Amino acid sequence: MKKKFYQVMAALMMFILTAAIYTGCAGSVPEEEKIVVPKEQGNEGAGGETDGGGTVGSLEGISGQVQAPEQYETEFSEGQVHVSADAPVILPDGAGFKLYRVTGRVFTQEDYDKVNQVLLKGGALWDKDYEASEASKDAAIVNVPAVVCYTEEPENWEENILSGCVTTDQKDYFVELNNNLSEDWKWVQFEVRGNWANGTFVPSGKDEAAGDIPIDKIREETEALIAQMGFDGFSIAGEEYVHIDSFDELTGEKKILQTGYGLHFTRTLDGIPVTYTHKMGTSVEDDGPVWPYETVDVVYNEEGLQNFTWVNPYQIEAAGEEYVFLLPFSDIQAVFEKMIPKKASSWIQSGNMEVFYQVDEVRLGYMRVRDKENVVEGMMIPVWDFFGSETINFHGGDTDSVTPGTYESLLTVNAMDGTVIDRGLGY
């Protein structure tokens, strides 16, 4: 039992490491610089008056509240940090943002059954019993009861894991549902993998060619499958080419074993989507708890479905009926331009390098945040994300460019009060 436990924990730690690699080398904003005190505002809530005599919420709409330009343009330097932006500003339609309470939940039997019926056409779960067939050349095939369990008793953690294979359309898929949820470890995951022994798909970049993959067809079919599986209120929040790497330790060569196209789904609240980023919320400090964000990711290639991953389903309830106050974009812009140079200051230790930030998109949407000391529940709040790339130039001539694609948030700012949020930590 201990051996299997350590194997599972090792796999999860490798998953965290993989996520950390493709989120780049960016450091966090220093703790003492995180809170920005906004200028005085008027009453909050729907219909409240601002200092300028306007209103917030449904009477004015999100666009009217934030007064954002269609394009954000800037260029400036501070010491070794250089920032430039020529980025569209993306606003959601709607009368305003409301707050929502969020708690994590485990997967249910209904969750498993819906995914199995839709993706795997109701296929039976099986596994190979190598111990029962030691004298045989081939392992015996045994049926696995597809029963989803959850126990809070740490000593019985194995009961919370359901795994095996399902054969459908003459293809074998590996299935694993991990329901180990606790107050200090809120990471549950349900995955269906084809060619599962080859590795984990990671982002390649939005415009990278990946064979003859019918993207429009995949998008339409996947949206239909997500709806059939009961993901009410979910929509595509990102899409990009992905690949599986192989690294040869002897030669140091990296090879791409497999490519595909990934679709990232998040839920919408009052028609406003939760913003997708490459940061999963798996960073930790001081051995703190882990609570990754809820996502549903699907990967296809020319052969069809290759991966389905559902992480950390939420339970959500309204925290009030009033719309919250949103700072004008000019205030958010001021926060960004003050704080982005400080992001690199925590790891630039000498004058031997320069950092270049290029902002390609600015987006307003929902994000789940939690209290620093509390991983039991969180809140959905409105935030601004400044998406783009980071390039590090060393004065010796070498360049380390971190360009993970469209979904790398350089800085996230609370749209209500101007607080800078660390997406890796979730607060």
Short mmCIF file of C-alpha atoms in Angstrom, two decimals:
data_model
loop_
_atom_site.label_atom_id
_atom_site.label_comp_id
_atom_site.label_asym_id
_atom_site.label_seq_id
_atom_site.Cartn_x
_atom_site.Cartn_y
_atom_site.Cartn_z
CA MET A 1 0.00 0.00 0.00
CA LYS A 2 2.81 2.41 0.87
CA LYS A 3 4.49 1.73 -2.47
CA LYS A 4 1.36 2.61 -4.44
CA PHE A 5 0.79 5.71 -2.31
CA TYR A 6 4.28 7.00 -3.06
CA GLN A 7 3.79 6.23 -6.76
CA VAL A 8 0.61 8.30 -6.83
CA MET A 9 2.21 11.17 -4.93
CA ALA A 10 5.21 11.09 -7.26
CA ALA A 11 2.92 11.31 -10.27
CA LEU A 12 1.12 14.30 -8.80
CA MET A 13 4.38 16.05 -8.02
CA MET A 14 5.54 15.48 -11.62
CA PHE A 15 2.27 17.04 -12.77
CA ILE A 16 3.02 20.12 -10.63
CA LEU A 17 6.55 20.29 -12.02
CA THR A 18 5.31 20.07 -15.62
CA ALA A 19 2.89 22.92 -14.99
CA ALA A 20 5.65 25.01 -13.39
CA ILE A 21 7.93 24.49 -16.41
CA TYR A 22 5.55 25.78 -19.04
CA THR A 23 4.37 28.75 -16.97
CA GLY A 24 7.83 30.27 -17.45
CA CYS A 25 10.43 31.90 -15.25
CA ALA A 26 8.35 34.83 -14.02
CA GLY A 27 8.61 35.55 -10.31
CA SER A 28 5.85 36.74 -8.03
CA VAL A 29 5.35 40.35 -7.10
CA PRO A 30 7.08 41.03 -3.76
CA GLU A 31 4.64 40.57 -0.86
CA GLU A 32 5.01 44.13 0.43
CA GLU A 33 4.04 45.47 -3.00
CA LYS A 34 0.89 43.42 -3.58
CA ILE A 35 -1.74 45.73 -2.12
CA VAL A 36 -2.50 48.91 -4.00
CA VAL A 37 -4.90 51.29 -2.26
CA PRO A 38 -7.34 52.65 -4.84
CA LYS A 39 -8.65 56.17 -4.78
CA GLU A 40 -11.93 56.74 -2.93
CA GLN A 41 -15.00 55.47 -4.72
CA GLY A 42 -18.70 55.84 -4.26
CA ASN A 43 -21.23 53.29 -3.02
CA GLU A 44 -20.97 49.72 -4.23
CA GLY A 45 -23.81 47.65 -5.57
CA ALA A 46 -26.33 47.90 -8.36
CA GLY A 47 -27.51 51.41 -8.91
CA GLY A 48 -24.95 52.94 -6.51
CA GLU A 49 -23.47 56.31 -7.39
CA THR A 50 -19.83 56.90 -8.20
CA ASP A 51 -17.84 59.99 -7.33
CA GLY A 52 -18.58 61.30 -10.81
CA GLY A 53 -22.33 60.96 -10.41
CA GLY A 54 -22.60 57.89 -12.67
CA THR A 55 -24.01 54.50 -11.74
CA VAL A 56 -22.70 50.97 -11.60
CA GLY A 57 -24.31 47.65 -12.38
CA SER A 58 -27.20 47.11 -14.74
CA LEU A 59 -27.96 50.81 -15.39
CA GLU A 60 -24.62 51.31 -17.09
CA GLY A 61 -23.22 47.90 -17.94
CA ILE A 62 -19.67 46.62 -17.63
CA SER A 63 -18.37 48.64 -20.55
CA GLY A 64 -19.79 51.85 -19.13
CA GLN A 65 -18.35 51.18 -15.69
CA VAL A 66 -14.76 50.50 -16.70
CA GLN A 67 -14.52 53.02 -19.59
CA ALA A 68 -11.77 50.98 -21.21
CA PRO A 69 -10.23 51.81 -24.60
CA GLU A 70 -10.47 49.31 -27.44
CA GLN A 71 -6.68 49.10 -27.54
CA TYR A 72 -4.15 49.41 -24.71
CA GLU A 73 -0.89 50.95 -25.91
CA THR A 74 2.19 51.82 -23.89
CA GLU A 75 5.97 51.58 -23.92
CA PHE A 76 8.29 52.34 -21.01
CA SER A 77 11.37 51.14 -19.15
CA GLU A 78 12.35 50.99 -15.52
CA GLY A 79 15.92 49.93 -14.90
CA GLN A 80 16.49 46.55 -16.51
CA VAL A 81 12.79 45.98 -17.24
CA HIS A 82 11.21 47.07 -20.53
CA VAL A 83 7.45 46.97 -21.14
CA SER A 84 5.52 47.44 -24.36
CA ALA A 85 1.87 46.88 -25.22
CA ASP A 86 -0.28 47.08 -28.33
CA ALA A 87 -3.12 44.93 -27.09
CA PRO A 88 -6.89 44.68 -27.63
CA VAL A 89 -8.95 45.11 -24.46
CA ILE A 90 -11.54 42.32 -24.19
CA LEU A 91 -14.68 42.99 -22.12
CA PRO A 92 -17.53 40.56 -21.41
CA ASP A 93 -21.09 41.52 -22.25
CA GLY A 94 -23.34 42.03 -19.26
CA ALA A 95 -24.82 44.40 -16.76
CA GLY A 96 -22.15 43.72 -14.15
CA PHE A 97 -20.30 41.21 -11.96
CA LYS A 98 -21.70 39.52 -8.87
CA LEU A 99 -19.73 37.61 -6.24
CA TYR A 100 -20.03 33.83 -5.85
CA ARG A 101 -18.87 31.47 -3.09
CA VAL A 102 -16.90 28.45 -4.27
CA THR A 103 -16.20 25.14 -2.54
CA GLY A 104 -14.58 22.01 -3.88
CA ARG A 105 -16.41 18.71 -4.21
CA VAL A 106 -15.56 15.11 -5.05
CA PHE A 107 -16.62 13.28 -8.19
CA THR A 108 -19.88 11.35 -8.01
CA GLN A 109 -21.08 8.16 -9.62
CA GLU A 110 -23.24 10.31 -11.90
CA ASP A 111 -20.13 12.21 -13.05
CA TYR A 112 -18.37 8.99 -14.00
CA ASP A 113 -21.41 7.49 -15.71
CA LYS A 114 -22.03 10.56 -17.88
CA VAL A 115 -18.42 10.76 -19.06
CA ASN A 116 -18.30 7.03 -19.67
CA GLN A 117 -21.55 7.00 -21.66
CA VAL A 118 -20.65 9.97 -23.84
CA LEU A 119 -16.89 9.64 -24.40
CA LEU A 120 -16.47 5.88 -24.07
CA LYS A 121 -19.92 4.78 -25.26
CA GLY A 122 -20.65 2.93 -22.04
CA GLY A 123 -17.62 0.66 -22.26
CA ALA A 124 -16.80 -1.70 -19.38
CA LEU A 125 -13.78 -1.01 -17.18
CA TRP A 126 -11.06 -3.68 -17.17
CA ASP A 127 -7.45 -4.21 -16.08
CA LYS A 128 -4.67 -6.76 -16.36
CA ASP A 129 -3.96 -9.03 -13.40
CA TYR A 130 -0.26 -9.80 -13.64
CA GLU A 131 -0.09 -11.50 -10.24
CA ALA A 132 -2.77 -14.03 -11.16
CA SER A 133 -1.00 -14.99 -14.39
CA GLU A 134 2.68 -15.30 -13.43
CA ALA A 135 2.95 -18.61 -15.16
CA SER A 136 1.31 -17.27 -18.30
CA LYS A 137 2.96 -15.26 -21.05
CA ASP A 138 0.06 -12.82 -21.20
CA ALA A 139 -1.60 -11.10 -18.25
CA ALA A 140 -5.16 -12.10 -17.44
CA ILE A 141 -7.93 -9.59 -18.19
CA VAL A 142 -10.21 -8.90 -15.24
CA ASN A 143 -13.31 -6.75 -14.96
CA VAL A 144 -13.12 -3.71 -12.67
CA PRO A 145 -16.33 -2.59 -10.91
CA ALA A 146 -16.88 1.00 -12.05
CA VAL A 147 -17.90 2.22 -8.59
CA VAL A 148 -16.95 5.72 -7.49
CA CYS A 149 -16.07 5.96 -3.79
CA TYR A 150 -15.08 8.65 -1.32
CA THR A 151 -13.84 8.28 2.23
CA GLU A 152 -12.27 10.95 4.43
CA GLU A 153 -10.20 8.38 6.33
CA PRO A 154 -6.52 8.85 5.31
CA GLU A 155 -5.65 5.20 5.89
CA ASN A 156 -8.25 4.17 3.28
CA TRP A 157 -7.13 6.59 0.55
CA GLU A 158 -6.85 3.78 -2.04
CA GLU A 159 -10.63 3.38 -1.99
CA ASN A 160 -10.91 6.84 -3.53
CA ILE A 161 -9.05 5.85 -6.71
CA LEU A 162 -10.84 4.14 -9.60
CA SER A 163 -8.64 3.11 -12.52
CA GLY A 164 -8.54 0.73 -15.44
CA CYS A 165 -9.00 0.61 -19.20
CA VAL A 166 -12.01 0.88 -21.49
CA THR A 167 -12.07 -0.39 -25.05
CA THR A 168 -14.31 1.47 -27.50
CA ASP A 169 -14.21 1.62 -31.30
CA GLN A 170 -11.29 -0.84 -31.14
CA LYS A 171 -9.18 1.63 -29.15
CA ASP A 172 -8.00 1.26 -25.56
CA TYR A 173 -8.29 4.24 -23.21
CA PHE A 174 -6.76 4.47 -19.75
CA VAL A 175 -9.22 5.83 -17.17
CA GLU A 176 -8.37 7.17 -13.72
CA LEU A 177 -10.62 8.95 -11.22
CA ASN A 178 -8.79 10.22 -8.13
CA ASN A 179 -11.19 11.35 -5.39
CA ASN A 180 -8.68 12.06 -2.63
CA LEU A 181 -10.03 15.36 -1.30
CA SER A 182 -9.10 16.82 2.09
CA GLU A 183 -8.88 20.23 3.69
CA ASP A 184 -5.17 20.56 2.94
CA TRP A 185 -5.15 18.66 -0.38
CA LYS A 186 -7.96 19.72 -2.70
CA TRP A 187 -6.80 18.16 -5.93
CA VAL A 188 -9.19 15.65 -7.45
CA GLN A 189 -8.93 14.64 -11.09
CA PHE A 190 -10.78 12.50 -13.63
CA GLU A 191 -8.80 11.60 -16.75
CA VAL A 192 -9.34 9.55 -19.90
CA ARG A 193 -6.17 9.02 -21.95
CA GLY A 194 -5.45 7.45 -25.31
CA ASN A 195 -1.86 6.36 -26.00
CA TRP A 196 -1.51 6.95 -22.29
CA ALA A 197 2.01 5.59 -21.89
CA ASN A 198 3.56 8.31 -24.07
CA GLY A 199 3.40 11.21 -21.62
CA THR A 200 1.47 14.40 -20.88
CA PHE A 201 0.31 16.97 -23.43
CA VAL A 202 1.76 20.46 -22.88
CA PRO A 203 1.07 23.69 -24.83
CA SER A 204 2.96 24.25 -28.08
CA GLY A 205 1.67 27.68 -29.04
CA LYS A 206 -1.56 28.76 -30.68
CA ASP A 207 -0.28 29.01 -34.26
CA GLU A 208 1.91 25.94 -34.50
CA ALA A 209 0.86 23.50 -37.25
CA ALA A 210 0.08 20.01 -36.01
CA GLY A 211 -0.79 17.79 -38.92
CA ASP A 212 -4.12 17.59 -40.63
CA ILE A 213 -6.38 18.18 -37.61
CA PRO A 214 -9.91 19.37 -38.55
CA ILE A 215 -10.12 22.13 -35.94
CA ASP A 216 -13.56 23.51 -36.83
CA LYS A 217 -15.07 20.02 -36.76
CA ILE A 218 -13.33 19.20 -33.47
CA ARG A 219 -14.59 22.41 -31.87
CA GLU A 220 -18.20 21.75 -32.88
CA GLU A 221 -18.17 18.09 -31.83
CA THR A 222 -16.44 18.80 -28.50
CA GLU A 223 -18.93 21.50 -27.54
CA ALA A 224 -21.72 18.99 -28.22
CA LEU A 225 -19.99 16.30 -26.12
CA ILE A 226 -19.43 18.71 -23.21
CA ALA A 227 -23.13 19.58 -23.25
CA GLN A 228 -24.13 15.89 -23.37
CA MET A 229 -21.95 15.16 -20.33
CA GLY A 230 -23.91 17.73 -18.32
CA PHE A 231 -21.44 20.60 -18.15
CA ASP A 232 -24.16 23.24 -18.06
CA GLY A 233 -22.85 26.76 -18.39
CA PHE A 234 -19.38 25.76 -19.60
CA SER A 235 -17.82 27.23 -22.73
CA ILE A 236 -14.49 27.23 -24.58
CA ALA A 237 -12.17 29.66 -22.81
CA GLY A 238 -9.03 28.78 -24.76
CA GLU A 239 -7.68 26.55 -27.50
CA GLU A 240 -4.18 25.79 -28.76
CA TYR A 241 -1.86 23.22 -30.24
CA VAL A 242 -0.30 20.82 -27.74
CA HIS A 243 2.36 18.14 -27.85
CA ILE A 244 4.06 15.35 -25.90
CA ASP A 245 7.84 15.68 -25.46
CA SER A 246 10.52 13.05 -25.11
CA PHE A 247 13.87 14.01 -23.57
CA ASP A 248 17.00 11.90 -24.12
CA GLU A 249 19.17 12.27 -21.00
CA LEU A 250 22.24 10.92 -22.80
CA THR A 251 22.18 13.24 -25.80
CA GLY A 252 20.19 16.11 -24.28
CA GLU A 253 17.88 16.08 -27.29
CA LYS A 254 14.18 16.83 -27.02
CA LYS A 255 11.80 15.23 -29.50
CA ILE A 256 8.09 15.73 -30.07
CA LEU A 257 6.40 12.33 -29.91
CA GLN A 258 2.84 13.39 -30.54
CA THR A 259 0.92 16.54 -31.42
CA GLY A 260 -2.72 17.49 -30.97
CA TYR A 261 -5.19 20.31 -30.52
CA GLY A 262 -6.45 21.19 -27.05
CA LEU A 263 -9.71 22.87 -26.05
CA HIS A 264 -10.00 24.40 -22.57
CA PHE A 265 -13.44 24.77 -21.01
CA THR A 266 -14.35 26.90 -18.00
CA ARG A 267 -17.74 27.75 -16.54
CA THR A 268 -19.63 30.96 -17.12
CA LEU A 269 -21.51 32.95 -14.48
CA ASP A 270 -24.33 35.19 -15.66
CA GLY A 271 -22.91 34.74 -19.14
CA ILE A 272 -19.42 35.91 -18.10
CA PRO A 273 -16.65 33.28 -18.44
CA VAL A 274 -14.01 32.34 -15.92
CA THR A 275 -10.75 33.41 -17.58
CA TYR A 276 -8.44 30.57 -18.60
CA THR A 277 -4.68 30.85 -18.07
CA HIS A 278 -1.79 28.39 -18.13
CA LYS A 279 -1.30 28.82 -14.40
CA MET A 280 -3.12 26.03 -12.61
CA GLY A 281 -3.07 27.37 -9.04
CA THR A 282 -0.57 24.69 -7.98
CA SER A 283 2.16 26.96 -6.61
CA VAL A 284 2.75 26.66 -2.88
CA GLU A 285 4.57 28.68 -0.24
CA ASP A 286 5.56 27.60 3.27
CA ASP A 287 4.29 24.07 2.56
CA GLY A 288 0.78 25.47 2.19
CA PRO A 289 -2.22 23.59 0.76
CA VAL A 290 -2.88 23.01 -2.96
CA TRP A 291 -6.18 23.78 -4.69
CA PRO A 292 -5.88 23.90 -8.50
CA TYR A 293 -8.51 25.71 -10.54
CA GLU A 294 -11.47 23.89 -12.04
CA THR A 295 -10.90 23.10 -15.73
CA VAL A 296 -12.11 20.68 -18.37
CA ASP A 297 -9.52 20.01 -21.10
CA VAL A 298 -9.98 17.90 -24.22
CA VAL A 299 -7.24 16.98 -26.74
CA TYR A 300 -7.73 15.58 -30.25
CA ASN A 301 -5.45 14.64 -33.11
CA GLU A 302 -6.00 13.12 -36.55
CA GLU A 303 -6.99 9.82 -34.94
CA GLY A 304 -9.66 11.34 -32.69
CA LEU A 305 -9.91 11.80 -28.93
CA GLN A 306 -6.57 11.56 -27.13
CA ASN A 307 -7.20 13.08 -23.72
CA PHE A 308 -10.02 14.28 -21.46
CA THR A 309 -9.10 15.81 -18.09
CA TRP A 310 -11.55 17.22 -15.54
CA VAL A 311 -9.88 18.85 -12.53
CA ASN A 312 -11.52 19.97 -9.27
CA PRO A 313 -15.26 20.39 -9.86
CA TYR A 314 -16.76 23.35 -8.00
CA GLN A 315 -19.90 23.91 -6.01
CA ILE A 316 -20.98 27.52 -6.53
CA GLU A 317 -23.59 29.66 -4.79
CA ALA A 318 -24.40 33.35 -5.08
CA ALA A 319 -22.87 35.57 -2.40
CA GLY A 320 -25.30 38.40 -3.08
CA GLU A 321 -27.61 39.82 -5.71
CA GLU A 322 -25.92 43.20 -6.10
CA TYR A 323 -23.39 44.06 -8.75
CA VAL A 324 -19.95 44.95 -7.43
CA PHE A 325 -18.17 48.22 -8.14
CA LEU A 326 -15.50 48.09 -10.87
CA LEU A 327 -12.57 50.47 -10.97
CA PRO A 328 -12.13 52.44 -14.21
CA PHE A 329 -9.56 50.95 -16.55
CA SER A 330 -7.31 54.00 -16.12
CA ASP A 331 -6.80 52.94 -12.48
CA ILE A 332 -6.09 49.33 -13.50
CA GLN A 333 -3.61 50.55 -16.11
CA ALA A 334 -1.82 52.59 -13.45
CA VAL A 335 -1.56 49.52 -11.20
CA PHE A 336 -0.15 47.42 -14.03
CA GLU A 337 2.44 49.98 -15.04
CA LYS A 338 3.55 50.42 -11.43
CA MET A 339 3.72 46.74 -10.56
CA ILE A 340 4.96 44.93 -13.69
CA PRO A 341 8.55 46.20 -13.29
CA LYS A 342 8.56 44.87 -9.71
CA LYS A 343 7.64 41.37 -10.92
CA ALA A 344 11.18 40.77 -12.15
CA SER A 345 12.86 42.54 -9.22
CA SER A 346 12.52 39.49 -6.99
CA TRP A 347 14.84 37.40 -9.18
CA ILE A 348 17.05 39.89 -11.04
CA GLN A 349 20.05 39.92 -8.73
CA SER A 350 22.58 41.75 -10.90
CA GLY A 351 22.89 43.97 -13.95
CA ASN A 352 23.79 41.07 -16.25
CA MET A 353 20.36 40.70 -17.81
CA GLU A 354 17.37 42.62 -19.13
CA VAL A 355 13.72 41.60 -19.13
CA PHE A 356 11.23 42.48 -21.85
CA TYR A 357 7.46 42.18 -21.31
CA GLN A 358 5.21 42.31 -24.38
CA VAL A 359 1.46 42.62 -23.66
CA ASP A 360 -0.68 41.09 -26.42
CA GLU A 361 -4.16 41.10 -24.83
CA VAL A 362 -5.95 42.56 -21.80
CA ARG A 363 -9.03 40.67 -20.59
CA LEU A 364 -11.68 41.17 -17.89
CA GLY A 365 -13.35 38.06 -16.47
CA TYR A 366 -13.99 35.92 -13.41
CA MET A 367 -11.32 34.22 -11.30
CA ARG A 368 -11.54 32.00 -8.25
CA VAL A 369 -9.50 33.39 -5.36
CA ARG A 370 -9.05 32.04 -1.85
CA ASP A 371 -7.88 33.44 1.43
CA LYS A 372 -4.17 32.92 2.02
CA GLU A 373 -4.85 31.00 5.21
CA ASN A 374 -7.95 29.14 4.05
CA VAL A 375 -8.22 26.46 1.38
CA VAL A 376 -11.70 25.31 2.39
CA GLU A 377 -13.53 27.74 0.12
CA GLY A 378 -13.01 30.68 -2.20
CA MET A 379 -14.80 33.42 -4.11
CA MET A 380 -15.41 34.18 -7.77
CA ILE A 381 -14.43 37.79 -8.36
CA PRO A 382 -13.79 40.02 -11.41
CA VAL A 383 -10.13 40.42 -12.42
CA TRP A 384 -8.08 41.94 -15.22
CA ASP A 385 -5.41 39.79 -16.88
CA PHE A 386 -2.56 41.23 -18.94
CA PHE A 387 -1.54 38.41 -21.30
CA GLY A 388 1.73 38.30 -23.19
CA SER A 389 5.31 37.09 -23.28
CA GLU A 390 8.47 37.55 -21.25
CA THR A 391 11.93 37.58 -22.82
CA ILE A 392 15.17 37.52 -20.83
CA ASN A 393 18.30 38.83 -22.52
CA PHE A 394 21.63 38.09 -20.88
CA HIS A 395 24.40 40.58 -21.55
CA GLY A 396 26.69 37.72 -22.52
CA GLY A 397 24.62 37.23 -25.64
CA ASP A 398 22.40 34.33 -24.65
CA THR A 399 18.61 34.73 -24.76
CA ASP A 400 16.09 32.78 -22.74
CA SER A 401 12.69 33.56 -24.20
CA VAL A 402 9.56 32.50 -22.33
CA THR A 403 6.70 32.52 -24.83
CA PRO A 404 4.19 29.89 -23.66
CA GLY A 405 1.40 31.10 -25.92
CA THR A 406 -1.68 33.22 -25.63
CA TYR A 407 -2.58 32.20 -22.09
CA GLU A 408 0.35 33.40 -19.99
CA SER A 409 -0.92 36.11 -17.66
CA LEU A 410 1.90 38.53 -16.89
CA LEU A 411 -0.11 40.26 -14.15
CA THR A 412 -3.57 39.78 -12.65
CA VAL A 413 -5.34 42.70 -10.97
CA ASN A 414 -8.49 42.66 -8.83
CA ALA A 415 -11.01 44.73 -10.80
CA MET A 416 -12.74 45.97 -7.63
CA ASP A 417 -9.83 47.34 -5.58
CA GLY A 418 -6.62 47.19 -7.62
CA THR A 419 -5.00 44.39 -5.59
CA VAL A 420 -2.41 42.35 -7.47
CA ILE A 421 -3.22 38.60 -7.40
CA ASP A 422 -0.74 35.75 -7.81
CA ARG A 423 -2.45 33.27 -10.13
CA GLY A 424 -0.02 30.53 -9.21
CA LEU A 425 -1.00 30.74 -5.55
CA GLY A 426 -4.66 31.64 -6.15
CA TYR A 427 -4.70 34.76 -3.97
#
